[in-house]
Coordinates of C-alpha atoms in Angstrom, one line a residue:
M1 CA 0.6 -41.4 -18.8
S2 CA -1.0 -43.6 -16.1
E3 CA 2.0 -45.2 -14.3
R4 CA 2.4 -44.5 -10.6
L5 CA 4.9 -41.9 -9.7
D6 CA 7.1 -42.0 -6.6
V7 CA 7.0 -38.8 -4.6
E8 CA 9.7 -37.2 -2.5
V9 CA 8.9 -34.1 -0.4
L10 CA 11.8 -31.6 0.1
S11 CA 11.3 -29.1 2.9
R12 CA 14.6 -27.4 3.1
R13 CA 16.0 -24.9 0.6
E14 CA 19.4 -26.7 0.6
E15 CA 17.7 -30.0 -0.5
L16 CA 16.2 -28.2 -3.5
E17 CA 19.6 -26.6 -4.4
A18 CA 21.2 -30.1 -4.3
L19 CA 18.7 -31.1 -7.1
R20 CA 20.1 -28.5 -9.5
E21 CA 21.7 -30.8 -12.1
P22 CA 18.7 -33.3 -12.5
W23 CA 16.4 -30.3 -12.3
S24 CA 18.2 -28.7 -15.2
A25 CA 18.0 -31.9 -17.2
L26 CA 14.3 -32.1 -16.5
W27 CA 13.8 -28.6 -17.7
Q28 CA 15.2 -29.6 -21.1
R29 CA 12.6 -32.4 -21.3
C30 CA 9.7 -29.9 -20.8
P31 CA 9.0 -28.2 -24.1
A32 CA 6.7 -25.6 -22.6
A33 CA 8.9 -24.5 -19.7
T34 CA 10.2 -21.0 -19.5
A35 CA 13.2 -19.3 -17.9
F36 CA 11.1 -18.7 -14.8
Q37 CA 11.1 -22.5 -14.1
R38 CA 14.9 -22.9 -14.5
P39 CA 17.0 -23.7 -11.4
E40 CA 19.2 -20.7 -12.5
W41 CA 16.2 -18.5 -11.7
L42 CA 14.4 -20.1 -8.8
I43 CA 17.5 -21.1 -6.7
P44 CA 18.7 -17.4 -6.5
W45 CA 15.1 -16.4 -5.8
C46 CA 15.0 -18.8 -2.8
R47 CA 18.3 -17.6 -1.5
A48 CA 17.5 -13.9 -1.8
L49 CA 13.7 -13.6 -1.4
G50 CA 12.2 -17.0 -0.5
P51 CA 11.4 -18.8 2.7
E52 CA 13.8 -21.0 4.6
E53 CA 11.4 -23.9 4.3
V54 CA 9.9 -25.1 1.0
L55 CA 7.3 -27.7 -0.1
A56 CA 9.0 -29.0 -3.2
L57 CA 7.4 -32.1 -4.6
V58 CA 9.7 -34.3 -6.6
F59 CA 8.2 -37.0 -8.9
R60 CA 10.1 -40.0 -10.3
S61 CA 9.2 -42.9 -12.6
D62 CA 11.2 -45.7 -14.0
E63 CA 12.7 -43.1 -16.3
G64 CA 14.0 -41.1 -13.4
L65 CA 13.0 -37.5 -12.5
V66 CA 9.9 -36.6 -14.5
G67 CA 8.3 -33.9 -12.5
L68 CA 8.9 -31.1 -10.0
A69 CA 6.3 -28.9 -8.2
P70 CA 8.4 -26.1 -6.5
L71 CA 6.1 -24.9 -3.8
A72 CA 6.2 -23.1 -0.5
V73 CA 3.8 -22.1 2.2
H74 CA 3.5 -18.4 3.1
R75 CA 1.5 -16.7 5.8
I76 CA -0.6 -14.0 4.3
G77 CA -3.4 -12.2 6.1
G78 CA -3.7 -14.9 8.7
E79 CA -3.9 -17.7 6.1
R80 CA -1.3 -20.3 5.1
V81 CA -1.0 -19.9 1.4
V82 CA 0.6 -22.5 -0.9
A83 CA 2.2 -20.8 -3.9
L84 CA 4.8 -21.6 -6.6
L85 CA 8.3 -20.5 -5.9
G86 CA 9.1 -17.3 -7.7
A87 CA 5.6 -16.0 -7.5
G88 CA 5.3 -12.3 -7.7
I89 CA 8.6 -11.7 -9.5
S90 CA 8.1 -14.3 -12.2
D91 CA 5.8 -13.6 -15.1
Y92 CA 5.0 -17.3 -15.6
N93 CA 4.7 -19.9 -12.9
D94 CA 4.3 -23.6 -13.2
V95 CA 5.3 -27.1 -12.4
L96 CA 7.8 -29.0 -14.5
A97 CA 6.6 -32.2 -16.1
A98 CA 8.4 -34.2 -18.7
S99 CA 6.6 -34.7 -22.0
G100 CA 3.9 -37.2 -21.6
Y101 CA 3.8 -36.9 -17.8
E102 CA 2.0 -33.5 -17.6
R103 CA -1.4 -34.8 -16.3
A104 CA 0.2 -37.4 -14.0
V105 CA 2.5 -34.8 -12.4
A106 CA -0.4 -32.3 -11.8
D107 CA -2.7 -35.0 -10.4
A108 CA 0.1 -36.2 -8.1
A109 CA 0.8 -32.7 -6.9
L110 CA -2.8 -32.1 -5.9
A111 CA -2.9 -35.5 -4.2
C112 CA 0.1 -34.6 -2.2
L113 CA -1.5 -31.3 -1.1
E114 CA -4.6 -33.4 -0.1
E115 CA -2.4 -35.6 2.1
R116 CA -0.9 -32.5 3.8
A117 CA -4.1 -30.5 4.2
D118 CA -3.3 -29.6 7.8
A119 CA -0.3 -27.6 6.6
W120 CA -2.1 -25.1 4.4
D121 CA -5.3 -23.2 4.0
V122 CA -5.5 -22.1 0.4
A123 CA -3.5 -23.0 -2.7
D124 CA -3.1 -19.8 -4.8
L125 CA -1.6 -20.7 -8.2
H126 CA -1.3 -17.7 -10.4
D127 CA 0.4 -16.6 -13.6
L128 CA -0.3 -20.0 -15.2
R129 CA -0.3 -20.2 -19.0
A130 CA -3.3 -21.8 -20.7
S131 CA -1.2 -24.9 -21.4
S132 CA -0.2 -25.4 -17.7
P133 CA -0.7 -28.9 -16.3
L134 CA -2.0 -27.3 -13.1
L135 CA -5.1 -26.2 -15.1
L136 CA -5.7 -29.7 -16.4
A137 CA -5.8 -31.6 -13.1
E138 CA -9.2 -32.1 -11.5
A139 CA -9.6 -30.9 -7.9
P140 CA -10.1 -33.7 -5.4
P141 CA -13.7 -34.3 -4.2
G142 CA -14.9 -31.7 -1.7
W143 CA -12.5 -29.0 -2.7
S144 CA -13.6 -25.5 -3.9
D145 CA -12.0 -24.6 -7.1
E146 CA -11.9 -21.1 -8.8
V147 CA -10.2 -20.3 -12.1
E148 CA -10.1 -16.8 -13.5
K149 CA -8.2 -14.9 -16.2
H150 CA -5.2 -13.3 -14.5
E151 CA -2.8 -11.2 -16.6
A152 CA -2.4 -10.3 -20.2
C153 CA 1.1 -11.0 -21.7
P154 CA 1.2 -9.3 -25.1
A155 CA 3.4 -11.1 -27.6
V156 CA 4.4 -10.6 -31.3
T157 CA 4.7 -13.6 -33.7
I158 CA 7.4 -13.4 -36.4
P159 CA 6.1 -15.4 -39.4
E160 CA 8.5 -17.8 -41.1
G161 CA 10.5 -16.2 -43.8
T162 CA 10.1 -12.6 -42.4
G163 CA 12.9 -10.4 -43.7
P164 CA 14.8 -7.8 -41.7
D165 CA 12.7 -5.0 -43.3
E166 CA 9.4 -6.7 -42.4
L167 CA 9.9 -7.2 -38.7
F168 CA 8.0 -4.1 -37.6
P169 CA 4.7 -2.6 -38.6
P170 CA 5.1 0.2 -41.2
G171 CA 4.5 3.0 -38.7
M172 CA 7.0 1.5 -36.3
R173 CA 9.6 1.1 -39.0
A174 CA 9.5 4.8 -39.7
R175 CA 9.7 5.7 -36.0
V176 CA 12.7 3.4 -35.5
A177 CA 14.5 4.8 -38.6
R178 CA 14.0 8.4 -37.4
A179 CA 15.2 7.6 -33.9
R180 CA 18.3 5.9 -35.2
K181 CA 19.1 8.9 -37.4
R182 CA 18.9 11.2 -34.4
L183 CA 21.2 9.0 -32.3
A184 CA 23.6 8.5 -35.2
R185 CA 24.0 12.3 -35.5
A186 CA 24.7 12.4 -31.7
G187 CA 27.6 9.9 -31.7
D188 CA 28.7 6.3 -32.3
L189 CA 26.0 3.8 -31.6
R190 CA 26.6 0.1 -30.7
L191 CA 24.6 -2.8 -29.3
D192 CA 26.2 -5.1 -26.7
V193 CA 24.9 -8.5 -25.6
A194 CA 26.0 -9.7 -22.2
D195 CA 28.3 -12.7 -21.8
A196 CA 30.1 -14.0 -18.6
A197 CA 32.6 -11.2 -18.9
S198 CA 30.2 -8.3 -19.3
V199 CA 27.1 -9.3 -17.5
D200 CA 27.9 -7.4 -14.3
E201 CA 28.6 -4.1 -16.2
L202 CA 25.4 -4.4 -18.3
L203 CA 23.3 -5.3 -15.3
E204 CA 24.5 -2.3 -13.2
A205 CA 23.8 -0.1 -16.2
L206 CA 20.2 -1.5 -16.4
F207 CA 19.8 -0.8 -12.7
A208 CA 20.9 2.8 -13.2
N209 CA 18.9 3.4 -16.3
H210 CA 15.7 1.9 -14.9
K211 CA 16.0 3.8 -11.6
A212 CA 16.7 7.1 -13.5
R213 CA 13.7 6.5 -15.8
W214 CA 11.3 5.9 -13.0
R215 CA 12.7 8.6 -10.8
S216 CA 12.0 11.1 -13.6
R217 CA 8.4 10.2 -13.2
G218 CA 8.4 10.4 -9.5
E219 CA 8.2 6.7 -8.9
G220 CA 10.5 3.9 -7.7
G221 CA 10.3 1.3 -10.4
V222 CA 10.6 -2.5 -9.8
L223 CA 14.3 -2.9 -9.3
D224 CA 14.9 -1.6 -5.8
E225 CA 18.0 -2.4 -3.8
A226 CA 16.3 -5.5 -2.1
L227 CA 15.9 -7.2 -5.4
R228 CA 19.3 -6.5 -6.9
P229 CA 21.2 -9.4 -5.2
F230 CA 18.7 -11.8 -6.7
H231 CA 19.0 -10.4 -10.2
R232 CA 22.8 -10.4 -10.0
E233 CA 23.0 -14.1 -9.1
A234 CA 20.2 -15.1 -11.6
A235 CA 21.7 -13.1 -14.5
R236 CA 25.1 -14.7 -13.9
A237 CA 23.6 -18.2 -13.6
L238 CA 21.4 -17.8 -16.8
C239 CA 24.5 -16.8 -18.8
A240 CA 25.9 -20.3 -18.5
P241 CA 23.1 -22.2 -20.5
G242 CA 22.8 -19.3 -22.9
A243 CA 19.4 -18.2 -21.7
L244 CA 20.2 -14.6 -20.7
R245 CA 19.6 -11.8 -23.2
L246 CA 20.9 -8.7 -21.5
F247 CA 21.4 -5.9 -24.0
G248 CA 23.1 -2.5 -23.6
L249 CA 22.8 0.3 -26.2
R250 CA 25.9 2.4 -26.1
L251 CA 26.3 6.0 -27.4
D252 CA 30.0 6.9 -27.6
G253 CA 30.7 4.0 -25.2
R254 CA 28.1 5.0 -22.5
I255 CA 25.1 2.7 -22.0
I256 CA 22.0 4.8 -22.6
A257 CA 19.4 2.0 -22.7
S258 CA 19.1 -1.5 -21.5
L259 CA 16.9 -4.6 -21.9
Y260 CA 16.9 -7.6 -19.6
G261 CA 15.3 -10.7 -21.1
F262 CA 15.6 -14.3 -21.9
A263 CA 16.0 -16.3 -25.1
E264 CA 15.2 -20.0 -25.5
R265 CA 13.0 -22.3 -27.6
G266 CA 12.6 -19.9 -30.5
G267 CA 11.6 -16.8 -28.6
L268 CA 12.7 -13.6 -26.8
A269 CA 11.1 -12.6 -23.6
S270 CA 11.5 -8.9 -22.6
Y271 CA 11.5 -8.7 -18.8
I272 CA 12.7 -5.2 -17.8
T273 CA 13.9 -2.2 -19.7
G274 CA 15.4 1.1 -18.9
F275 CA 16.9 4.2 -20.5
D276 CA 18.5 7.5 -19.6
P277 CA 15.6 10.0 -19.3
E278 CA 18.0 12.9 -20.1
L279 CA 18.2 11.4 -23.7
A280 CA 14.4 10.8 -24.0
W281 CA 14.2 13.0 -27.0
Y282 CA 16.4 10.5 -28.9
S283 CA 14.0 7.6 -28.1
P284 CA 16.8 5.3 -26.9
G285 CA 14.2 2.8 -25.5
L286 CA 12.6 2.5 -28.9
V287 CA 15.9 1.8 -30.6
M288 CA 17.0 -0.6 -27.8
L289 CA 13.8 -2.7 -28.2
A290 CA 14.1 -2.6 -32.0
S291 CA 17.7 -3.8 -31.9
A292 CA 16.9 -6.6 -29.4
I293 CA 14.0 -7.8 -31.7
E294 CA 16.3 -7.8 -34.7
H295 CA 19.0 -9.7 -32.8
A296 CA 16.5 -12.3 -31.7
A297 CA 15.2 -12.7 -35.3
R298 CA 18.8 -13.3 -36.5
E299 CA 19.0 -16.0 -33.9
G300 CA 15.8 -17.6 -35.3
A301 CA 13.3 -16.3 -32.8
R302 CA 9.7 -16.6 -33.9
T303 CA 8.0 -14.9 -30.9
V304 CA 8.7 -11.7 -28.9
D305 CA 7.0 -12.0 -25.5
F306 CA 6.6 -8.6 -23.7
L307 CA 5.4 -10.6 -20.6
R308 CA 2.7 -9.3 -18.3
G309 CA 1.2 -5.9 -18.4
R310 CA -0.8 -4.1 -21.0
E311 CA 1.4 -1.0 -21.5
P312 CA 0.3 0.7 -24.7
Y313 CA 3.8 0.7 -26.3
K314 CA 3.7 -3.1 -26.6
Y315 CA 0.8 -3.0 -29.0
D316 CA 2.7 -0.5 -31.2
W317 CA 4.9 -3.4 -32.2
G318 CA 1.9 -5.5 -33.2
A319 CA 1.6 -7.5 -30.0
V320 CA -1.5 -9.6 -29.2
D321 CA -2.7 -10.5 -25.7
R322 CA -2.0 -14.0 -24.4
W323 CA -3.6 -14.5 -21.0
T324 CA -2.4 -16.3 -17.9
F325 CA -4.8 -17.8 -15.4
R326 CA -5.2 -18.0 -11.6
R327 CA -6.4 -21.1 -9.8
R328 CA -7.4 -21.0 -6.2
L329 CA -8.1 -24.2 -4.4
R330 CA -9.4 -24.9 -0.9
R331 CA -10.1 -28.2 0.8
R332 CA -13.5 -28.1 2.4
G333 CA -13.8 -29.9 5.8
G334 CA -10.1 -29.4 6.5
R335 CA -8.2 -26.5 7.8
G336 CA -7.8 -25.1 4.3
A337 CA -11.5 -24.5 3.8
G338 CA -12.6 -20.8 3.6
R339 CA -15.3 -21.3 6.3
E340 CA -13.3 -23.7 8.4
V341 CA -9.9 -22.1 8.5
G342 CA -8.9 -23.4 12.0
Q343 CA -12.4 -22.5 13.0
G344 CA -11.5 -18.8 12.5
E345 CA -8.1 -19.0 14.2
G346 CA -6.6 -16.5 11.7
A347 CA -9.3 -13.9 12.4
V348 CA -9.0 -14.3 16.1
Q349 CA -5.2 -13.9 16.0
A350 CA -5.5 -10.8 13.8
V351 CA -7.6 -9.1 16.5
M352 CA -5.3 -10.3 19.3
S353 CA -2.2 -8.9 17.5
G354 CA -3.9 -5.6 16.9
E355 CA -3.9 -6.1 13.1
A356 CA -7.7 -5.9 12.9
S357 CA -10.3 -4.1 14.9
P358 CA -12.9 -6.2 16.8
E359 CA -15.5 -5.3 14.2
V360 CA -13.3 -6.3 11.2
G361 CA -12.1 -9.4 13.0
L362 CA -15.6 -10.4 13.7
V363 CA -16.5 -10.2 10.0
R364 CA -13.5 -12.3 9.1
L365 CA -14.4 -14.8 11.8
L366 CA -18.0 -15.1 10.6
G367 CA -16.7 -15.6 7.1
A368 CA -14.3 -18.3 8.3
A369 CA -16.6 -20.1 10.9
G370 CA -19.9 -19.7 9.0
D371 CA -22.3 -19.0 11.8
L372 CA -22.5 -17.4 15.3
E373 CA -22.1 -20.6 17.3
A374 CA -18.9 -21.6 15.5
A375 CA -17.5 -18.0 15.8
A376 CA -18.2 -18.0 19.6
G377 CA -16.5 -21.4 19.9
A378 CA -13.4 -20.1 18.2
I379 CA -13.2 -17.1 20.5
D380 CA -13.8 -19.2 23.6
A381 CA -11.1 -21.7 22.6
A382 CA -8.7 -18.8 22.3
R383 CA -9.7 -17.4 25.7
L384 CA -8.7 -20.6 27.4
A385 CA -5.2 -20.3 26.1
A386 CA -4.8 -16.5 26.4
E387 CA -2.7 -15.1 29.1
E388 CA -3.5 -11.8 30.8
G389 CA -2.5 -8.6 29.0
E390 CA -3.3 -6.6 25.9
R391 CA -3.9 -9.6 23.7
A392 CA -6.4 -11.0 26.2
A393 CA -8.1 -7.6 26.4
R394 CA -8.5 -7.5 22.7
L395 CA -10.0 -11.0 22.7
E396 CA -12.5 -9.9 25.3
A397 CA -13.5 -6.9 23.2
L398 CA -14.1 -9.3 20.3
R399 CA -16.4 -11.5 22.4
R400 CA -18.3 -8.4 23.6
C401 CA -18.7 -7.3 20.1
L402 CA -20.3 -10.6 19.2
D403 CA -22.5 -10.7 22.3
E404 CA -23.7 -7.1 21.9
R405 CA -24.4 -7.3 18.2
R406 CA -25.8 -10.8 17.7
A407 CA -28.7 -9.7 15.5
G408 CA -26.3 -7.8 13.2
C409 CA -23.8 -10.6 13.2
A410 CA -26.5 -13.1 12.1
T411 CA -27.4 -10.7 9.3
V412 CA -23.8 -10.4 8.2
A413 CA -23.2 -14.1 8.4
A414 CA -26.1 -14.7 6.0
M415 CA -24.9 -11.9 3.7
L416 CA -21.4 -13.5 3.7
G417 CA -23.0 -16.8 2.7
A418 CA -24.7 -15.1 -0.2
H419 CA -21.5 -13.4 -1.1
R420 CA -19.6 -16.7 -1.2
G421 CA -22.3 -18.2 -3.3
A422 CA -22.2 -15.5 -5.9
R423 CA -19.6 -15.7 -8.8
V424 CA -18.4 -12.3 -9.9
A425 CA -15.0 -13.3 -11.3
G426 CA -14.0 -14.6 -14.7
G427 CA -16.0 -14.9 -17.9
D428 CA -17.4 -11.9 -19.8
A429 CA -16.6 -8.6 -18.1
R430 CA -20.2 -7.2 -18.4
G431 CA -21.5 -10.5 -17.2
A432 CA -19.3 -10.3 -14.1
C433 CA -20.5 -6.7 -13.5
H434 CA -24.2 -7.9 -13.9
S435 CA -23.6 -10.6 -11.3
T436 CA -22.2 -8.0 -8.9
A437 CA -25.2 -5.8 -9.5
R438 CA -27.6 -8.7 -8.6
L439 CA -25.5 -9.6 -5.5
F440 CA -25.7 -6.1 -4.2
D441 CA -29.3 -5.7 -5.0
E442 CA -29.9 -8.7 -2.7
L443 CA -27.5 -7.5 0.0
C444 CA -29.1 -4.0 0.0
E445 CA -32.5 -5.6 0.6
R446 CA -31.1 -7.4 3.7
S447 CA -29.3 -4.4 5.3
E448 CA -28.3 -1.2 3.6
E449 CA -25.6 -0.5 6.2
A450 CA -24.0 -3.9 6.1
S451 CA -24.2 -4.1 2.3
V452 CA -21.6 -1.3 2.0
A453 CA -19.5 -2.1 5.1
A454 CA -19.9 -5.5 6.6
Y455 CA -17.8 -4.5 9.6
S456 CA -20.6 -2.0 10.5
L457 CA -22.6 -5.1 11.4
G458 CA -25.7 -3.3 10.2
D459 CA -25.3 -0.6 12.9
P460 CA -25.9 3.0 11.5
E461 CA -23.7 4.5 14.2
L462 CA -20.8 2.2 13.3
L463 CA -21.3 3.0 9.6
E464 CA -21.2 6.7 10.4
R465 CA -18.0 6.2 12.3
A466 CA -16.5 4.4 9.4
T467 CA -17.7 7.0 7.0
R468 CA -16.2 9.8 9.1
E469 CA -12.8 8.1 9.0
V470 CA -12.8 8.3 5.2
V471 CA -14.0 11.9 5.1
E472 CA -11.3 12.9 7.5
L473 CA -8.7 11.2 5.4
L474 CA -9.8 13.0 2.3
E475 CA -9.7 16.3 4.2
R476 CA -6.2 15.6 5.4
W477 CA -5.1 14.9 1.9
G478 CA -6.6 18.1 0.6
A479 CA -8.7 16.1 -1.8
I480 CA -12.0 17.9 -1.1
G481 CA -13.1 21.5 -0.8
E482 CA -15.9 23.8 -1.7
D483 CA -14.5 24.5 -5.2
R484 CA -14.0 20.7 -5.9
A485 CA -16.0 18.3 -8.1
I486 CA -15.8 14.6 -7.0
L487 CA -16.9 11.3 -8.5
Q488 CA -17.2 8.0 -6.7
I489 CA -16.9 4.6 -8.4
G490 CA -19.3 2.3 -6.6
C491 CA -21.2 4.8 -4.4
G492 CA -23.4 2.2 -2.8
I493 CA -26.2 3.7 -0.7
G494 CA -24.8 7.2 -1.1
R495 CA -23.3 7.6 2.4
F496 CA -20.3 9.6 1.1
E497 CA -22.3 11.7 -1.3
A498 CA -24.5 12.7 1.7
A499 CA -21.5 13.4 3.9
L500 CA -19.4 15.2 1.3
A501 CA -22.1 17.2 -0.5
P502 CA -21.8 20.2 2.0
R503 CA -18.0 20.2 1.6
V504 CA -17.7 20.1 -2.3
R505 CA -19.1 21.9 -5.3
E506 CA -20.6 18.8 -6.8
A507 CA -20.6 15.1 -5.8
W508 CA -21.3 12.4 -8.4
G509 CA -21.9 8.7 -7.5
L510 CA -22.1 5.7 -9.8
D511 CA -23.0 2.1 -8.9
V512 CA -23.9 -1.1 -10.8
S513 CA -26.8 -1.9 -8.4
P514 CA -30.1 -0.2 -9.1
R515 CA -31.3 -0.8 -5.5
M516 CA -28.2 0.8 -4.1
I517 CA -28.8 3.9 -6.3
E518 CA -32.5 4.0 -5.1
A519 CA -31.2 4.0 -1.5
A520 CA -28.6 6.7 -2.3
R521 CA -31.3 8.9 -3.8
R522 CA -33.3 8.6 -0.6
R523 CA -30.3 9.4 1.5
C524 CA -29.3 12.4 -0.7
A525 CA -32.8 13.8 -1.2
G526 CA -32.7 17.6 -1.4
R527 CA -29.0 17.8 -2.2
S528 CA -29.0 19.8 -5.5
N529 CA -25.3 19.3 -6.1
V530 CA -25.4 15.4 -6.0
V531 CA -25.7 13.4 -9.2
L532 CA -26.4 9.7 -8.9
A533 CA -26.6 7.1 -11.7
V534 CA -26.6 3.4 -12.4
S535 CA -23.4 2.4 -14.3
S536 CA -22.3 -0.5 -16.4
G537 CA -19.4 -1.3 -14.2
V538 CA -16.9 -1.2 -17.1
D539 CA -16.8 2.6 -17.6
L540 CA -17.8 5.9 -16.2
G541 CA -20.7 6.3 -18.6
D542 CA -21.7 9.9 -19.2
A543 CA -19.4 11.4 -16.7
P544 CA -17.8 14.5 -18.3
S545 CA -14.2 14.6 -19.3
A546 CA -11.7 16.7 -17.4
R547 CA -14.3 17.8 -14.9
F548 CA -13.4 16.2 -11.6
D549 CA -10.8 17.0 -9.0
L550 CA -11.2 13.6 -7.3
V551 CA -12.3 10.2 -8.5
Y552 CA -12.4 7.8 -5.6
A553 CA -13.5 4.2 -4.8
V554 CA -14.3 2.9 -1.3
D555 CA -14.2 -0.9 -1.2
S556 CA -15.5 -1.2 -4.7
F557 CA -12.2 -2.0 -6.5
P558 CA -12.1 -5.6 -5.2
Y559 CA -15.1 -6.3 -7.4
I560 CA -13.5 -4.5 -10.3
V561 CA -10.4 -6.6 -9.9
A562 CA -12.5 -9.7 -9.7
A563 CA -14.2 -8.8 -13.0
G564 CA -10.9 -9.0 -14.7
P565 CA -7.8 -6.9 -15.7
E566 CA -9.5 -5.5 -18.7
V567 CA -12.1 -3.9 -16.5
V568 CA -9.5 -2.5 -14.1
D569 CA -7.5 -1.1 -17.0
R570 CA -10.6 0.5 -18.6
L571 CA -11.8 2.1 -15.4
V572 CA -8.4 3.6 -14.6
A573 CA -8.2 5.0 -18.1
E574 CA -11.7 6.4 -17.6
A575 CA -10.7 7.9 -14.3
R576 CA -7.9 9.7 -16.1
R577 CA -10.3 10.9 -18.7
A578 CA -12.7 12.3 -16.1
L579 CA -10.0 14.0 -14.0
R580 CA -8.7 17.6 -14.5
P581 CA -4.9 18.0 -14.8
G582 CA -3.5 17.3 -11.4
G583 CA -6.6 15.6 -10.2
E584 CA -6.4 12.5 -7.9
L585 CA -7.6 8.9 -8.1
V586 CA -8.0 7.5 -4.6
V587 CA -8.6 3.7 -4.2
L588 CA -9.4 2.6 -0.7
G589 CA -9.1 -1.2 -0.8
Y590 CA -7.7 -2.6 -4.1
S591 CA -8.5 -6.3 -3.8
Y592 CA -9.4 -9.2 -1.6
R593 CA -6.5 -11.2 -2.7
G594 CA -4.6 -10.9 0.6
D595 CA -1.4 -10.0 -1.2
P596 CA -0.5 -6.3 -0.4
A597 CA 2.8 -6.5 -2.3
R598 CA 1.1 -7.7 -5.5
D599 CA -1.7 -5.1 -5.1
A600 CA 0.9 -2.3 -4.8
A601 CA 2.7 -3.7 -7.9
D602 CA -0.5 -3.7 -9.8
V603 CA -1.3 -0.2 -8.8
A604 CA 2.2 1.0 -9.8
R605 CA 1.9 -0.7 -13.2
L606 CA -1.6 0.9 -13.8
A607 CA -0.2 4.3 -12.7
A608 CA 2.7 4.1 -15.2
R609 CA 0.5 2.9 -18.0
H610 CA -2.2 5.6 -17.6
G611 CA -0.1 8.6 -16.6
F612 CA -0.4 8.9 -12.8
D613 CA 2.1 9.6 -10.0
V614 CA 1.8 7.3 -7.0
L615 CA 1.6 9.4 -3.8
T616 CA 0.4 6.7 -1.4
S617 CA 0.8 3.0 -1.9
G618 CA -0.8 0.4 0.3
E619 CA -0.8 2.3 3.6
R620 CA -3.0 1.3 6.5
V621 CA -4.8 4.6 7.4
F622 CA -7.9 3.6 9.3
S623 CA -8.5 2.4 12.9
L624 CA -11.8 0.7 12.2
W625 CA -11.4 -0.6 8.7
D626 CA -8.5 -2.7 7.5
A627 CA -8.3 -1.5 3.9
R628 CA -5.1 -0.2 2.4
A629 CA -5.0 3.2 0.7
Y630 CA -3.7 4.2 -2.7
R631 CA -3.5 7.8 -3.8
L632 CA -2.6 8.7 -7.4
R633 CA -2.2 12.1 -9.1
K634 CA -2.8 12.7 -12.8
I635 CA 0.3 13.8 -14.6
E636 CA -0.4 16.7 -16.9
Q637 CA 1.8 15.6 -19.7
R638 CA 2.3 11.9 -20.4

């Protein structure tokens, strides 16, 4: 479709809400749209969780409304990030484009962002399905463009003509039958499906069952009090067009299991489930899901989408992964470019506010500005506007750090340039790990200290200070001791093995970079209780099972996350294998995505999937380093 589209930009939430009826009609014209693009979902999200101001792009042709890009600009980590409304809580995000207008709407959306480049720094478009128009549009000239696999959404296909007795794999059929017999002996069993009259009761039961289930595992779940007003309004709104599928499994009238999902266009999407943990022996969750699938099949559903997350139970039903994608766009030469973000304004402000130490702020600034002269210019520009006080004092400390460590800063700036030029995300997992190994071989050649902690600026004393902070944290947590065996994922130059060897029974270190391991062996020479090895990056190699009291990762997980969710999942499973019962997995720095809430949610899902309790989630625990800490404990019985 090549005709020109008229564009209207809506900046207020109220303007978007006034579009509800034509928005709903447009949704009907978009065959690939999901419940997460409905006004019934996104308007409640805006009211309960979204920003006051939006950046909604409305596209019209002679046919009327043909496209909607529901966007907003959020401040995350000093950057202004363009994201789709509903991001984080929605499993699929996208624009709406009437059939035949998909490419035109996506191209027009990127053109609008180009025109408003001064208003944003990066466009982070994630949870896009493979068919998303936003993956089709070409980035304007001069933009950087990264696309990577994002999340697996396992789904089951129900072939045409499948009978009631053929819905489930044979082993699952037997499990469902046994669970139903147990429940039938316990009382009267009934399945309820929410309508306008019962939606509130069934939703409150879901909240209670979900909370009880996660509390029984020592965790909070994903339906805390702050989210409930949104879900109440969305569930009620979704009832009207018949899109809500909220089930309640009753035993003698009491709801013992719940499933909150959506049904439309020949499919059921299972969003959140919950059951009474006191009745876990009866497998109420299993019966609930089987009953929901049977109900969907009677309605003509041909797919059951378990949505994002690779929990093992999904594959028991015969699910196959369908991947979503993430696209990150930056406009070079404008404020949105990674190395020109307001000439480092975000990094400078982070130091002035106390969010980042001068050392960390300087690394951010060098990454944004690109070289020492531009970094100095950004600091001097801020000094002209700064008033006396604590903020000005922090700014002076930043400038002193640059002046006193110019040689180290030059090395770090060059290393950051090499880092930007390397691609370690997407594609084959082993290929991504191989790229990471090559990158760190090169960085280690430039500066061993800066290669493992850029904020050390290549200074051994600063690196020692940073190392000491981590060691002291592990001591406070009781994670190390003379009777303990520990293993580090991504040991780098062996600084922690050298520091911890006198404090533990044995210290293992794995890294993908051969040069890093060479440096680590030099550093740990003479330590008989240290084991160092080059690893594949996708597993823990020959590390023994059930041997370690602590598996930890210091600033290595961001590269694991970049390599893809399969690698993350595999390594967490491997950590569980290597740990003794009650052992701990400590991750210091989960990703470089700049989205702490999403990182915490990812860690919670990984913990639930692999049998860990979350003891610490995303806390800032260091004064020098800006990483967030995650501490997980292996559950003895899953």
